[in-house]
C-alpha cells in the first residue's frame, strides 16, 4: 500500500524564521513529489515539485529529496504570516490507471507575527 | 499555470437528491481527470480517475453507482452524487494534469441536509 506520512503539526514558527516541513513515503516506485499549500476551505495550490535527488529552489521555497531515505522536505525561508496554511506532500506513481498522486495528511503551519 | 474550473463552489441539497459537479480544464485538454474527497482536517482521498471516452476507474471502497463520473470531452468531467445522504457531505475537488503538473479546481463544498 502506498503511504505518504507527514507530521500533522501544528508547526509554529516566528515571522522571518525558516519553516521545515517533512514527508516520508513508502513506495520506492514513486517518481515525483509535489508540495501543495492549502488554505482552510480552499483547494490545494501547487508550490513546487521535485523528481531528482538533491535540492530545488524556487524563491523562498526549497524542496529536498532523498530517495535512498524515502524522504522529502520543504523549507520556507523568511516565513510570513500569509504562509500559515496546511502543506500537503504528494508522491506520484504510475499504475495501470496512469499516473496517480498519493497525498500525505498535511502539516499545519502557523507563522506568528 | 493551467486553469481548472470547478462548479458549483458550494451546494446544499436535501437527502435523497442528486448533485452534479462539473470540472473543466479551461486552457488545455485533459484526457485524465481525478476526483478527490476531503473531510474536515483530513487529507485528500482519491475517489476515481476519470478517463475521456471510457469508464472511470474507482478506488477501493468508492461506490461507482453512487458517484457517477462522465468524461464526455477532453475538457469536461462531471461527478454526480446520486441519492445523497448527510454522510456524503464533504469537500469534493477535481484535478487535471498538464504535462508534469496537476492542477486543482476550486473545490465544491457539498452539504446534504
mmCIF file with all atom_site columns, C-alpha atoms in Angstrom:
data_model
loop_
_atom_site.group_PDB
_atom_site.id
_atom_site.type_symbol
_atom_site.label_atom_id
_atom_site.label_alt_id
_atom_site.label_comp_id
_atom_site.label_asym_id
_atom_site.label_entity_id
_atom_site.label_seq_id
_atom_site.pdbx_PDB_ins_code
_atom_site.Cartn_x
_atom_site.Cartn_y
_atom_site.Cartn_z
_atom_site.occupancy
_atom_site.B_iso_or_equiv
_atom_site.pdbx_formal_charge
_atom_site.auth_seq_id
_atom_site.auth_comp_id
_atom_site.auth_asym_id
_atom_site.auth_atom_id
_atom_site.pdbx_PDB_model_num
ATOM 1   C CA . UNK A 1 1   ? 0.000   0.000  0.000   1.00 0.00 ? 1   UNK A CA 1
ATOM 2   C CA . UNK A 1 2   ? 1.333   3.358  -0.959  1.00 0.00 ? 2   UNK A CA 1
ATOM 3   C CA . UNK A 1 3   ? 1.652   5.714  2.001   1.00 0.00 ? 3   UNK A CA 1
ATOM 4   C CA . UNK A 1 4   ? 2.829   9.235  2.452   1.00 0.00 ? 4   UNK A CA 1
ATOM 5   C CA . UNK A 1 5   ? 3.372   10.369 6.023   1.00 0.00 ? 5   UNK A CA 1
ATOM 6   C CA . UNK A 1 6   ? 3.531   13.862 7.412   1.00 0.00 ? 6   UNK A CA 1
ATOM 7   C CA . UNK A 1 7   ? 3.523   15.242 10.927  1.00 0.00 ? 7   UNK A CA 1
ATOM 8   C CA . UNK A 1 8   ? 0.126   16.875 11.342  1.00 0.00 ? 8   UNK A CA 1
ATOM 9   C CA . UNK A 1 9   ? 1.522   19.713 13.463  1.00 0.00 ? 9   UNK A CA 1
ATOM 10  C CA . UNK A 1 10  ? 0.767   22.444 14.058  1.00 0.00 ? 10  UNK A CA 1
ATOM 11  C CA . UNK A 1 11  ? 4.259   23.661 13.378  1.00 0.00 ? 11  UNK A CA 1
ATOM 12  C CA . UNK A 1 12  ? 4.646   27.112 14.823  1.00 0.00 ? 12  UNK A CA 1
ATOM 13  C CA . UNK A 1 13  ? 7.471   29.424 13.728  1.00 0.00 ? 13  UNK A CA 1
ATOM 14  C CA . UNK A 1 14  ? 8.047   33.147 14.240  1.00 0.00 ? 14  UNK A CA 1
ATOM 15  C CA . UNK A 1 15  ? 7.859   35.518 11.325  1.00 0.00 ? 15  UNK A CA 1
ATOM 16  C CA . UNK A 1 16  ? 11.122  35.625 9.418   1.00 0.00 ? 16  UNK A CA 1
ATOM 17  C CA . UNK A 1 17  ? 12.266  32.184 10.533  1.00 0.00 ? 17  UNK A CA 1
ATOM 18  C CA . UNK A 1 18  ? 12.791  29.099 8.402   1.00 0.00 ? 18  UNK A CA 1
ATOM 19  C CA . UNK A 1 19  ? 9.959   26.587 8.425   1.00 0.00 ? 19  UNK A CA 1
ATOM 20  C CA . UNK A 1 20  ? 10.936  22.995 7.756   1.00 0.00 ? 20  UNK A CA 1
ATOM 21  C CA . UNK A 1 21  ? 8.250   20.576 6.631   1.00 0.00 ? 21  UNK A CA 1
ATOM 22  C CA . UNK A 1 22  ? 8.982   16.883 6.321   1.00 0.00 ? 22  UNK A CA 1
ATOM 23  C CA . UNK A 1 23  ? 7.450   13.970 4.470   1.00 0.00 ? 23  UNK A CA 1
ATOM 24  C CA . UNK A 1 24  ? 8.264   10.281 4.096   1.00 0.00 ? 24  UNK A CA 1
ATOM 25  C CA . UNK A 1 25  ? 6.914   7.853  1.546   1.00 0.00 ? 25  UNK A CA 1
ATOM 26  C CA . UNK A 1 26  ? 6.715   4.097  1.404   1.00 0.00 ? 26  UNK A CA 1
ATOM 27  C CA . UNK A 1 27  ? 6.614   3.317  -2.318  1.00 0.00 ? 27  UNK A CA 1
ATOM 28  C CA . UNK A 1 28  ? 10.103  3.166  -3.796  1.00 0.00 ? 28  UNK A CA 1
ATOM 29  C CA . UNK A 1 29  ? 8.478   3.297  -7.214  1.00 0.00 ? 29  UNK A CA 1
ATOM 30  C CA . UNK A 1 30  ? 7.422   6.887  -6.608  1.00 0.00 ? 30  UNK A CA 1
ATOM 31  C CA . UNK A 1 31  ? 8.804   9.078  -9.328  1.00 0.00 ? 31  UNK A CA 1
ATOM 32  C CA . UNK A 1 32  ? 7.986   12.660 -8.476  1.00 0.00 ? 32  UNK A CA 1
ATOM 33  C CA . UNK A 1 33  ? 6.994   14.560 -5.399  1.00 0.00 ? 33  UNK A CA 1
ATOM 34  C CA . UNK A 1 34  ? 4.810   17.590 -5.025  1.00 0.00 ? 34  UNK A CA 1
ATOM 35  C CA . UNK A 1 35  ? 4.231   20.157 -2.340  1.00 0.00 ? 35  UNK A CA 1
ATOM 36  C CA . UNK A 1 36  ? 0.861   21.852 -2.191  1.00 0.00 ? 36  UNK A CA 1
ATOM 37  C CA . UNK A 1 37  ? -0.372  24.631 0.050   1.00 0.00 ? 37  UNK A CA 1
ATOM 38  C CA . UNK A 1 38  ? -3.983  24.566 1.149   1.00 0.00 ? 38  UNK A CA 1
ATOM 39  C CA . UNK A 1 39  ? -5.713  27.384 2.953   1.00 0.00 ? 39  UNK A CA 1
ATOM 40  C CA . UNK A 1 40  ? -8.695  26.474 5.061   1.00 0.00 ? 40  UNK A CA 1
ATOM 41  C CA . UNK A 1 41  ? -11.736 25.791 2.905   1.00 0.00 ? 41  UNK A CA 1
ATOM 42  C CA . UNK A 1 42  ? -9.786  26.214 -0.316  1.00 0.00 ? 42  UNK A CA 1
ATOM 43  C CA . UNK A 1 43  ? -8.388  23.887 -2.917  1.00 0.00 ? 43  UNK A CA 1
ATOM 44  C CA . UNK A 1 44  ? -4.682  22.958 -2.862  1.00 0.00 ? 44  UNK A CA 1
ATOM 45  C CA . UNK A 1 45  ? -2.319  25.054 -4.914  1.00 0.00 ? 45  UNK A CA 1
ATOM 46  C CA . UNK A 1 46  ? 0.967   23.749 -6.228  1.00 0.00 ? 46  UNK A CA 1
ATOM 47  C CA . UNK A 1 47  ? 4.112   25.208 -4.700  1.00 0.00 ? 47  UNK A CA 1
ATOM 48  C CA . UNK A 1 48  ? 6.717   23.098 -6.427  1.00 0.00 ? 48  UNK A CA 1
ATOM 49  C CA . UNK A 1 49  ? 7.668   19.604 -7.469  1.00 0.00 ? 49  UNK A CA 1
ATOM 50  C CA . UNK A 1 50  ? 10.901  17.646 -7.423  1.00 0.00 ? 50  UNK A CA 1
ATOM 51  C CA . UNK A 1 51  ? 11.973  14.382 -9.022  1.00 0.00 ? 51  UNK A CA 1
ATOM 52  C CA . UNK A 1 52  ? 15.774  14.332 -8.692  1.00 0.00 ? 52  UNK A CA 1
ATOM 53  C CA . UNK A 1 53  ? 17.789  13.756 -5.570  1.00 0.00 ? 53  UNK A CA 1
ATOM 54  C CA . UNK A 1 54  ? 19.078  16.941 -4.011  1.00 0.00 ? 54  UNK A CA 1
ATOM 55  C CA . UNK A 1 55  ? 17.700  20.429 -3.621  1.00 0.00 ? 55  UNK A CA 1
ATOM 56  C CA . UNK A 1 56  ? 15.458  22.504 -5.826  1.00 0.00 ? 56  UNK A CA 1
ATOM 57  C CA . UNK A 1 57  ? 14.975  26.163 -5.044  1.00 0.00 ? 57  UNK A CA 1
ATOM 58  C CA . UNK A 1 58  ? 12.189  28.494 -6.104  1.00 0.00 ? 58  UNK A CA 1
ATOM 59  C CA . UNK A 1 59  ? 12.131  31.872 -4.406  1.00 0.00 ? 59  UNK A CA 1
ATOM 60  C CA . UNK A 1 60  ? 11.697  31.395 -0.677  1.00 0.00 ? 60  UNK A CA 1
ATOM 61  C CA . UNK A 1 61  ? 10.956  27.698 -1.107  1.00 0.00 ? 61  UNK A CA 1
ATOM 62  C CA . UNK A 1 62  ? 13.446  24.840 -1.297  1.00 0.00 ? 62  UNK A CA 1
ATOM 63  C CA . UNK A 1 63  ? 12.401  21.243 -1.821  1.00 0.00 ? 63  UNK A CA 1
ATOM 64  C CA . UNK A 1 64  ? 14.789  18.487 -0.865  1.00 0.00 ? 64  UNK A CA 1
ATOM 65  C CA . UNK A 1 65  ? 14.583  14.874 -1.988  1.00 0.00 ? 65  UNK A CA 1
ATOM 66  C CA . UNK A 1 66  ? 16.490  11.874 -0.708  1.00 0.00 ? 66  UNK A CA 1
ATOM 67  C CA . UNK A 1 67  ? 15.279  8.750  -2.492  1.00 0.00 ? 67  UNK A CA 1
ATOM 68  C CA . UNK A 1 68  ? 17.563  6.432  -0.515  1.00 0.00 ? 68  UNK A CA 1
ATOM 69  C CA . UNK A 1 69  ? 15.895  7.553  2.704   1.00 0.00 ? 69  UNK A CA 1
ATOM 70  C CA . UNK A 1 70  ? 12.488  8.000  1.029   1.00 0.00 ? 70  UNK A CA 1
ATOM 71  C CA . UNK A 1 71  ? 12.332  11.469 2.443   1.00 0.00 ? 71  UNK A CA 1
ATOM 72  C CA . UNK A 1 72  ? 11.115  14.767 1.029   1.00 0.00 ? 72  UNK A CA 1
ATOM 73  C CA . UNK A 1 73  ? 11.173  18.130 2.708   1.00 0.00 ? 73  UNK A CA 1
ATOM 74  C CA . UNK A 1 74  ? 10.117  21.693 2.064   1.00 0.00 ? 74  UNK A CA 1
ATOM 75  C CA . UNK A 1 75  ? 11.945  24.659 3.537   1.00 0.00 ? 75  UNK A CA 1
ATOM 76  C CA . UNK A 1 76  ? 10.292  28.048 3.647   1.00 0.00 ? 76  UNK A CA 1
ATOM 77  C CA . UNK A 1 77  ? 12.719  30.892 4.265   1.00 0.00 ? 77  UNK A CA 1
ATOM 78  C CA . UNK A 1 78  ? 11.701  34.230 5.725   1.00 0.00 ? 78  UNK A CA 1
ATOM 79  C CA . UNK A 1 79  ? 8.340   32.816 6.780   1.00 0.00 ? 79  UNK A CA 1
ATOM 80  C CA . UNK A 1 80  ? 5.421   35.218 6.595   1.00 0.00 ? 80  UNK A CA 1
ATOM 81  C CA . UNK A 1 81  ? 2.048   35.097 8.363   1.00 0.00 ? 81  UNK A CA 1
ATOM 82  C CA . UNK A 1 82  ? 0.495   34.591 4.923   1.00 0.00 ? 82  UNK A CA 1
ATOM 83  C CA . UNK A 1 83  ? 2.374   31.273 4.721   1.00 0.00 ? 83  UNK A CA 1
ATOM 84  C CA . UNK A 1 84  ? 0.142   29.947 7.502   1.00 0.00 ? 84  UNK A CA 1
ATOM 85  C CA . UNK A 1 85  ? -1.704  27.062 5.879   1.00 0.00 ? 85  UNK A CA 1
ATOM 86  C CA . UNK A 1 86  ? -1.703  23.302 5.596   1.00 0.00 ? 86  UNK A CA 1
ATOM 87  C CA . UNK A 1 87  ? 1.068   21.909 3.426   1.00 0.00 ? 87  UNK A CA 1
ATOM 88  C CA . UNK A 1 88  ? 0.384   18.695 1.595   1.00 0.00 ? 88  UNK A CA 1
ATOM 89  C CA . UNK A 1 89  ? 3.088   16.390 0.330   1.00 0.00 ? 89  UNK A CA 1
ATOM 90  C CA . UNK A 1 90  ? 2.196   14.072 -2.547  1.00 0.00 ? 90  UNK A CA 1
ATOM 91  C CA . UNK A 1 91  ? 4.061   11.310 -4.315  1.00 0.00 ? 91  UNK A CA 1
ATOM 92  C CA . UNK A 1 92  ? 3.421   10.297 -7.881  1.00 0.00 ? 92  UNK A CA 1
ATOM 93  C CA . UNK A 1 93  ? 3.464   6.730  -9.046  1.00 0.00 ? 93  UNK A CA 1
ATOM 94  C CA . UNK A 1 94  ? 2.413   5.052  -12.247 1.00 0.00 ? 94  UNK A CA 1
ATOM 95  C CA . UNK A 1 95  ? -0.045  2.214  -12.294 1.00 0.00 ? 95  UNK A CA 1
ATOM 96  C CA . UNK A 1 96  ? -2.493  0.693  -14.741 1.00 0.00 ? 96  UNK A CA 1
ATOM 97  C CA . UNK A 1 97  ? -4.777  3.706  -14.457 1.00 0.00 ? 97  UNK A CA 1
ATOM 98  C CA . UNK A 1 98  ? -1.972  6.115  -15.246 1.00 0.00 ? 98  UNK A CA 1
ATOM 99  C CA . UNK A 1 99  ? -0.010  8.418  -13.016 1.00 0.00 ? 99  UNK A CA 1
ATOM 100 C CA . UNK A 1 100 ? -1.526  8.902  -9.594  1.00 0.00 ? 100 UNK A CA 1
ATOM 101 C CA . UNK A 1 101 ? -0.905  11.237 -6.717  1.00 0.00 ? 101 UNK A CA 1
ATOM 102 C CA . UNK A 1 102 ? -0.967  9.915  -3.160  1.00 0.00 ? 102 UNK A CA 1
ATOM 103 C CA . UNK A 1 103 ? -1.284  12.622 -0.537  1.00 0.00 ? 103 UNK A CA 1
ATOM 104 C CA . UNK A 1 104 ? 0.015   12.808 2.986   1.00 0.00 ? 104 UNK A CA 1
ATOM 105 C CA . UNK A 1 105 ? -2.211  14.046 5.763   1.00 0.00 ? 105 UNK A CA 1
ATOM 106 C CA . UNK A 1 106 ? -0.734  17.520 5.630   1.00 0.00 ? 106 UNK A CA 1
ATOM 107 C CA . UNK A 1 107 ? 1.194   19.636 8.106   1.00 0.00 ? 107 UNK A CA 1
ATOM 108 C CA . UNK A 1 108 ? -0.442  22.710 9.511   1.00 0.00 ? 108 UNK A CA 1
ATOM 109 C CA . UNK A 1 109 ? 1.997   25.628 9.624   1.00 0.00 ? 109 UNK A CA 1
ATOM 110 C CA . UNK A 1 110 ? 1.423   28.681 11.780  1.00 0.00 ? 110 UNK A CA 1
ATOM 111 C CA . UNK A 1 111 ? 3.665   31.703 11.305  1.00 0.00 ? 111 UNK A CA 1
ATOM 112 C CA . UNK A 1 112 ? 3.341   34.104 14.201  1.00 0.00 ? 112 UNK A CA 1
ATOM 113 C CA . UNK A 1 113 ? 3.961   37.841 13.678  1.00 0.00 ? 113 UNK A CA 1
ATOM 114 C CA . UNK B 2 1   ? -0.189  27.882 -14.676 1.00 0.00 ? 1   UNK B CA 1
ATOM 115 C CA . UNK B 2 2   ? -3.067  25.994 -16.156 1.00 0.00 ? 2   UNK B CA 1
ATOM 116 C CA . UNK B 2 3   ? -6.626  26.687 -15.042 1.00 0.00 ? 3   UNK B CA 1
ATOM 117 C CA . UNK B 2 4   ? -9.094  24.112 -13.859 1.00 0.00 ? 4   UNK B CA 1
ATOM 118 C CA . UNK B 2 5   ? -12.555 25.402 -13.129 1.00 0.00 ? 5   UNK B CA 1
ATOM 119 C CA . UNK B 2 6   ? -14.971 23.588 -10.870 1.00 0.00 ? 6   UNK B CA 1
ATOM 120 C CA . UNK B 2 7   ? -18.641 24.388 -10.452 1.00 0.00 ? 7   UNK B CA 1
ATOM 121 C CA . UNK B 2 8   ? -20.511 24.907 -8.225  1.00 0.00 ? 8   UNK B CA 1
ATOM 122 C CA . UNK B 2 9   ? -18.312 26.131 -5.375  1.00 0.00 ? 9   UNK B CA 1
ATOM 123 C CA . UNK B 2 10  ? -20.851 25.088 -2.803  1.00 0.00 ? 10  UNK B CA 1
ATOM 124 C CA . UNK B 2 11  ? -24.181 23.365 -2.798  1.00 0.00 ? 11  UNK B CA 1
ATOM 125 C CA . UNK B 2 12  ? -26.757 22.413 -0.219  1.00 0.00 ? 12  UNK B CA 1
ATOM 126 C CA . UNK B 2 13  ? -29.162 19.678 -1.118  1.00 0.00 ? 13  UNK B CA 1
ATOM 127 C CA . UNK B 2 14  ? -31.802 17.578 0.526   1.00 0.00 ? 14  UNK B CA 1
ATOM 128 C CA . UNK B 2 15  ? -31.129 13.998 1.456   1.00 0.00 ? 15  UNK B CA 1
ATOM 129 C CA . UNK B 2 16  ? -32.085 11.664 -1.382  1.00 0.00 ? 16  UNK B CA 1
ATOM 130 C CA . UNK B 2 17  ? -31.482 14.111 -4.195  1.00 0.00 ? 17  UNK B CA 1
ATOM 131 C CA . UNK B 2 18  ? -28.644 14.067 -6.729  1.00 0.00 ? 18  UNK B CA 1
ATOM 132 C CA . UNK B 2 19  ? -25.982 16.689 -7.243  1.00 0.00 ? 19  UNK B CA 1
ATOM 133 C CA . UNK B 2 20  ? -23.776 17.197 -10.308 1.00 0.00 ? 20  UNK B CA 1
ATOM 134 C CA . UNK B 2 21  ? -20.346 18.790 -10.056 1.00 0.00 ? 21  UNK B CA 1
ATOM 135 C CA . UNK B 2 22  ? -18.506 19.954 -13.160 1.00 0.00 ? 22  UNK B CA 1
ATOM 136 C CA . UNK B 2 23  ? -14.768 20.132 -13.698 1.00 0.00 ? 23  UNK B CA 1
ATOM 137 C CA . UNK B 2 24  ? -13.378 21.926 -16.732 1.00 0.00 ? 24  UNK B CA 1
ATOM 138 C CA . UNK B 2 25  ? -9.862  22.414 -17.975 1.00 0.00 ? 25  UNK B CA 1
ATOM 139 C CA . UNK B 2 26  ? -10.016 25.906 -19.443 1.00 0.00 ? 26  UNK B CA 1
ATOM 140 C CA . UNK B 2 27  ? -6.795  26.266 -21.382 1.00 0.00 ? 27  UNK B CA 1
ATOM 141 C CA . UNK B 2 28  ? -5.677  22.717 -22.056 1.00 0.00 ? 28  UNK B CA 1
ATOM 142 C CA . UNK B 2 29  ? -7.043  19.304 -22.913 1.00 0.00 ? 29  UNK B CA 1
ATOM 143 C CA . UNK B 2 30  ? -7.102  16.702 -20.206 1.00 0.00 ? 30  UNK B CA 1
ATOM 144 C CA . UNK B 2 31  ? -7.548  13.076 -21.141 1.00 0.00 ? 31  UNK B CA 1
ATOM 145 C CA . UNK B 2 32  ? -7.456  12.206 -17.475 1.00 0.00 ? 32  UNK B CA 1
ATOM 146 C CA . UNK B 2 33  ? -9.007  13.999 -14.549 1.00 0.00 ? 33  UNK B CA 1
ATOM 147 C CA . UNK B 2 34  ? -9.082  12.974 -10.927 1.00 0.00 ? 34  UNK B CA 1
ATOM 148 C CA . UNK B 2 35  ? -11.799 13.349 -8.312  1.00 0.00 ? 35  UNK B CA 1
ATOM 149 C CA . UNK B 2 36  ? -10.894 13.695 -4.661  1.00 0.00 ? 36  UNK B CA 1
ATOM 150 C CA . UNK B 2 37  ? -12.884 13.984 -1.486  1.00 0.00 ? 37  UNK B CA 1
ATOM 151 C CA . UNK B 2 38  ? -11.670 15.739 1.616   1.00 0.00 ? 38  UNK B CA 1
ATOM 152 C CA . UNK B 2 39  ? -13.311 15.527 5.021   1.00 0.00 ? 39  UNK B CA 1
ATOM 153 C CA . UNK B 2 40  ? -12.554 18.198 7.637   1.00 0.00 ? 40  UNK B CA 1
ATOM 154 C CA . UNK B 2 41  ? -8.982  18.159 8.875   1.00 0.00 ? 41  UNK B CA 1
ATOM 155 C CA . UNK B 2 42  ? -8.135  15.211 6.669   1.00 0.00 ? 42  UNK B CA 1
ATOM 156 C CA . UNK B 2 43  ? -6.107  14.890 3.526   1.00 0.00 ? 43  UNK B CA 1
ATOM 157 C CA . UNK B 2 44  ? -7.332  14.466 0.001   1.00 0.00 ? 44  UNK B CA 1
ATOM 158 C CA . UNK B 2 45  ? -8.531  10.978 -0.797  1.00 0.00 ? 45  UNK B CA 1
ATOM 159 C CA . UNK B 2 46  ? -8.657  9.893  -4.404  1.00 0.00 ? 46  UNK B CA 1
ATOM 160 C CA . UNK B 2 47  ? -12.109 8.677  -5.340  1.00 0.00 ? 47  UNK B CA 1
ATOM 161 C CA . UNK B 2 48  ? -11.718 7.906  -9.001  1.00 0.00 ? 48  UNK B CA 1
ATOM 162 C CA . UNK B 2 49  ? -9.771  8.558  -12.154 1.00 0.00 ? 49  UNK B CA 1
ATOM 163 C CA . UNK B 2 50  ? -11.875 9.929  -14.976 1.00 0.00 ? 50  UNK B CA 1
ATOM 164 C CA . UNK B 2 51  ? -10.812 8.903  -18.473 1.00 0.00 ? 51  UNK B CA 1
ATOM 165 C CA . UNK B 2 52  ? -12.087 10.687 -21.561 1.00 0.00 ? 52  UNK B CA 1
ATOM 166 C CA . UNK B 2 53  ? -14.171 8.381  -23.684 1.00 0.00 ? 53  UNK B CA 1
ATOM 167 C CA . UNK B 2 54  ? -14.054 5.424  -21.330 1.00 0.00 ? 54  UNK B CA 1
ATOM 168 C CA . UNK B 2 55  ? -15.234 4.296  -17.934 1.00 0.00 ? 55  UNK B CA 1
ATOM 169 C CA . UNK B 2 56  ? -13.819 5.825  -14.811 1.00 0.00 ? 56  UNK B CA 1
ATOM 170 C CA . UNK B 2 57  ? -11.510 3.856  -12.561 1.00 0.00 ? 57  UNK B CA 1
ATOM 171 C CA . UNK B 2 58  ? -12.746 3.863  -8.985  1.00 0.00 ? 58  UNK B CA 1
ATOM 172 C CA . UNK B 2 59  ? -10.670 3.465  -5.866  1.00 0.00 ? 59  UNK B CA 1
ATOM 173 C CA . UNK B 2 60  ? -11.425 0.658  -3.483  1.00 0.00 ? 60  UNK B CA 1
ATOM 174 C CA . UNK B 2 61  ? -14.404 1.407  -1.304  1.00 0.00 ? 61  UNK B CA 1
ATOM 175 C CA . UNK B 2 62  ? -15.921 4.045  -3.589  1.00 0.00 ? 62  UNK B CA 1
ATOM 176 C CA . UNK B 2 63  ? -19.354 3.083  -4.905  1.00 0.00 ? 63  UNK B CA 1
ATOM 177 C CA . UNK B 2 64  ? -19.429 3.560  -8.658  1.00 0.00 ? 64  UNK B CA 1
ATOM 178 C CA . UNK B 2 65  ? -23.216 3.527  -8.749  1.00 0.00 ? 65  UNK B CA 1
ATOM 179 C CA . UNK B 2 66  ? -23.385 6.308  -6.214  1.00 0.00 ? 66  UNK B CA 1
ATOM 180 C CA . UNK B 2 67  ? -20.657 8.524  -7.604  1.00 0.00 ? 67  UNK B CA 1
ATOM 181 C CA . UNK B 2 68  ? -21.267 8.662  -11.335 1.00 0.00 ? 68  UNK B CA 1
ATOM 182 C CA . UNK B 2 69  ? -18.446 10.054 -13.416 1.00 0.00 ? 69  UNK B CA 1
ATOM 183 C CA . UNK B 2 70  ? -18.740 11.152 -17.018 1.00 0.00 ? 70  UNK B CA 1
ATOM 184 C CA . UNK B 2 71  ? -15.797 12.428 -19.043 1.00 0.00 ? 71  UNK B CA 1
ATOM 185 C CA . UNK B 2 72  ? -17.504 13.243 -22.301 1.00 0.00 ? 72  UNK B CA 1
ATOM 186 C CA . UNK B 2 73  ? -14.918 15.617 -23.728 1.00 0.00 ? 73  UNK B CA 1
ATOM 187 C CA . UNK B 2 74  ? -11.260 16.484 -23.341 1.00 0.00 ? 74  UNK B CA 1
ATOM 188 C CA . UNK B 2 75  ? -12.118 19.498 -21.217 1.00 0.00 ? 75  UNK B CA 1
ATOM 189 C CA . UNK B 2 76  ? -15.032 18.365 -19.082 1.00 0.00 ? 76  UNK B CA 1
ATOM 190 C CA . UNK B 2 77  ? -15.582 15.737 -16.420 1.00 0.00 ? 77  UNK B CA 1
ATOM 191 C CA . UNK B 2 78  ? -18.639 15.561 -14.205 1.00 0.00 ? 78  UNK B CA 1
ATOM 192 C CA . UNK B 2 79  ? -19.215 13.866 -10.869 1.00 0.00 ? 79  UNK B CA 1
ATOM 193 C CA . UNK B 2 80  ? -22.802 13.149 -9.882  1.00 0.00 ? 80  UNK B CA 1
ATOM 194 C CA . UNK B 2 81  ? -23.505 12.230 -6.304  1.00 0.00 ? 81  UNK B CA 1
ATOM 195 C CA . UNK B 2 82  ? -26.705 10.215 -6.518  1.00 0.00 ? 82  UNK B CA 1
ATOM 196 C CA . UNK B 2 83  ? -29.200 9.828  -3.694  1.00 0.00 ? 83  UNK B CA 1
ATOM 197 C CA . UNK B 2 84  ? -27.030 11.989 -1.477  1.00 0.00 ? 84  UNK B CA 1
ATOM 198 C CA . UNK B 2 85  ? -27.035 11.436 2.270   1.00 0.00 ? 85  UNK B CA 1
ATOM 199 C CA . UNK B 2 86  ? -25.634 13.562 5.093   1.00 0.00 ? 86  UNK B CA 1
ATOM 200 C CA . UNK B 2 87  ? -22.530 11.361 5.280   1.00 0.00 ? 87  UNK B CA 1
ATOM 201 C CA . UNK B 2 88  ? -21.728 12.426 1.708   1.00 0.00 ? 88  UNK B CA 1
ATOM 202 C CA . UNK B 2 89  ? -21.249 15.982 2.926   1.00 0.00 ? 89  UNK B CA 1
ATOM 203 C CA . UNK B 2 90  ? -17.657 16.808 2.115   1.00 0.00 ? 90  UNK B CA 1
ATOM 204 C CA . UNK B 2 91  ? -15.324 18.922 0.029   1.00 0.00 ? 91  UNK B CA 1
ATOM 205 C CA . UNK B 2 92  ? -15.003 17.480 -3.470  1.00 0.00 ? 92  UNK B CA 1
ATOM 206 C CA . UNK B 2 93  ? -12.040 18.528 -5.582  1.00 0.00 ? 93  UNK B CA 1
ATOM 207 C CA . UNK B 2 94  ? -11.101 17.674 -9.137  1.00 0.00 ? 94  UNK B CA 1
ATOM 208 C CA . UNK B 2 95  ? -7.703  17.894 -10.724 1.00 0.00 ? 95  UNK B CA 1
ATOM 209 C CA . UNK B 2 96  ? -6.279  17.613 -14.210 1.00 0.00 ? 96  UNK B CA 1
ATOM 210 C CA . UNK B 2 97  ? -2.751  17.117 -15.364 1.00 0.00 ? 97  UNK B CA 1
ATOM 211 C CA . UNK B 2 98  ? -0.911  19.357 -17.779 1.00 0.00 ? 98  UNK B CA 1
ATOM 212 C CA . UNK B 2 99  ? 2.490   17.966 -18.609 1.00 0.00 ? 99  UNK B CA 1
ATOM 213 C CA . UNK B 2 100 ? 4.107   17.073 -15.292 1.00 0.00 ? 100 UNK B CA 1
ATOM 214 C CA . UNK B 2 101 ? 1.892   19.154 -13.035 1.00 0.00 ? 101 UNK B CA 1
ATOM 215 C CA . UNK B 2 102 ? -1.503  18.522 -11.515 1.00 0.00 ? 102 UNK B CA 1
ATOM 216 C CA . UNK B 2 103 ? -3.819  21.498 -11.231 1.00 0.00 ? 103 UNK B CA 1
ATOM 217 C CA . UNK B 2 104 ? -6.837  21.608 -8.983  1.00 0.00 ? 104 UNK B CA 1
ATOM 218 C CA . UNK B 2 105 ? -10.275 23.057 -9.329  1.00 0.00 ? 105 UNK B CA 1
ATOM 219 C CA . UNK B 2 106 ? -11.594 25.387 -6.658  1.00 0.00 ? 106 UNK B CA 1
ATOM 220 C CA . UNK B 2 107 ? -13.435 22.573 -4.923  1.00 0.00 ? 107 UNK B CA 1
ATOM 221 C CA . UNK B 2 108 ? -17.117 22.065 -4.203  1.00 0.00 ? 108 UNK B CA 1
ATOM 222 C CA . UNK B 2 109 ? -18.408 22.032 -0.667  1.00 0.00 ? 109 UNK B CA 1
ATOM 223 C CA . UNK B 2 110 ? -21.416 19.735 -0.559  1.00 0.00 ? 110 UNK B CA 1
ATOM 224 C CA . UNK B 2 111 ? -23.759 19.817 2.393   1.00 0.00 ? 111 UNK B CA 1
ATOM 225 C CA . UNK B 2 112 ? -26.580 17.305 2.481   1.00 0.00 ? 112 UNK B CA 1
ATOM 226 C CA . UNK B 2 113 ? -29.375 18.135 4.903   1.00 0.00 ? 113 UNK B CA 1
#
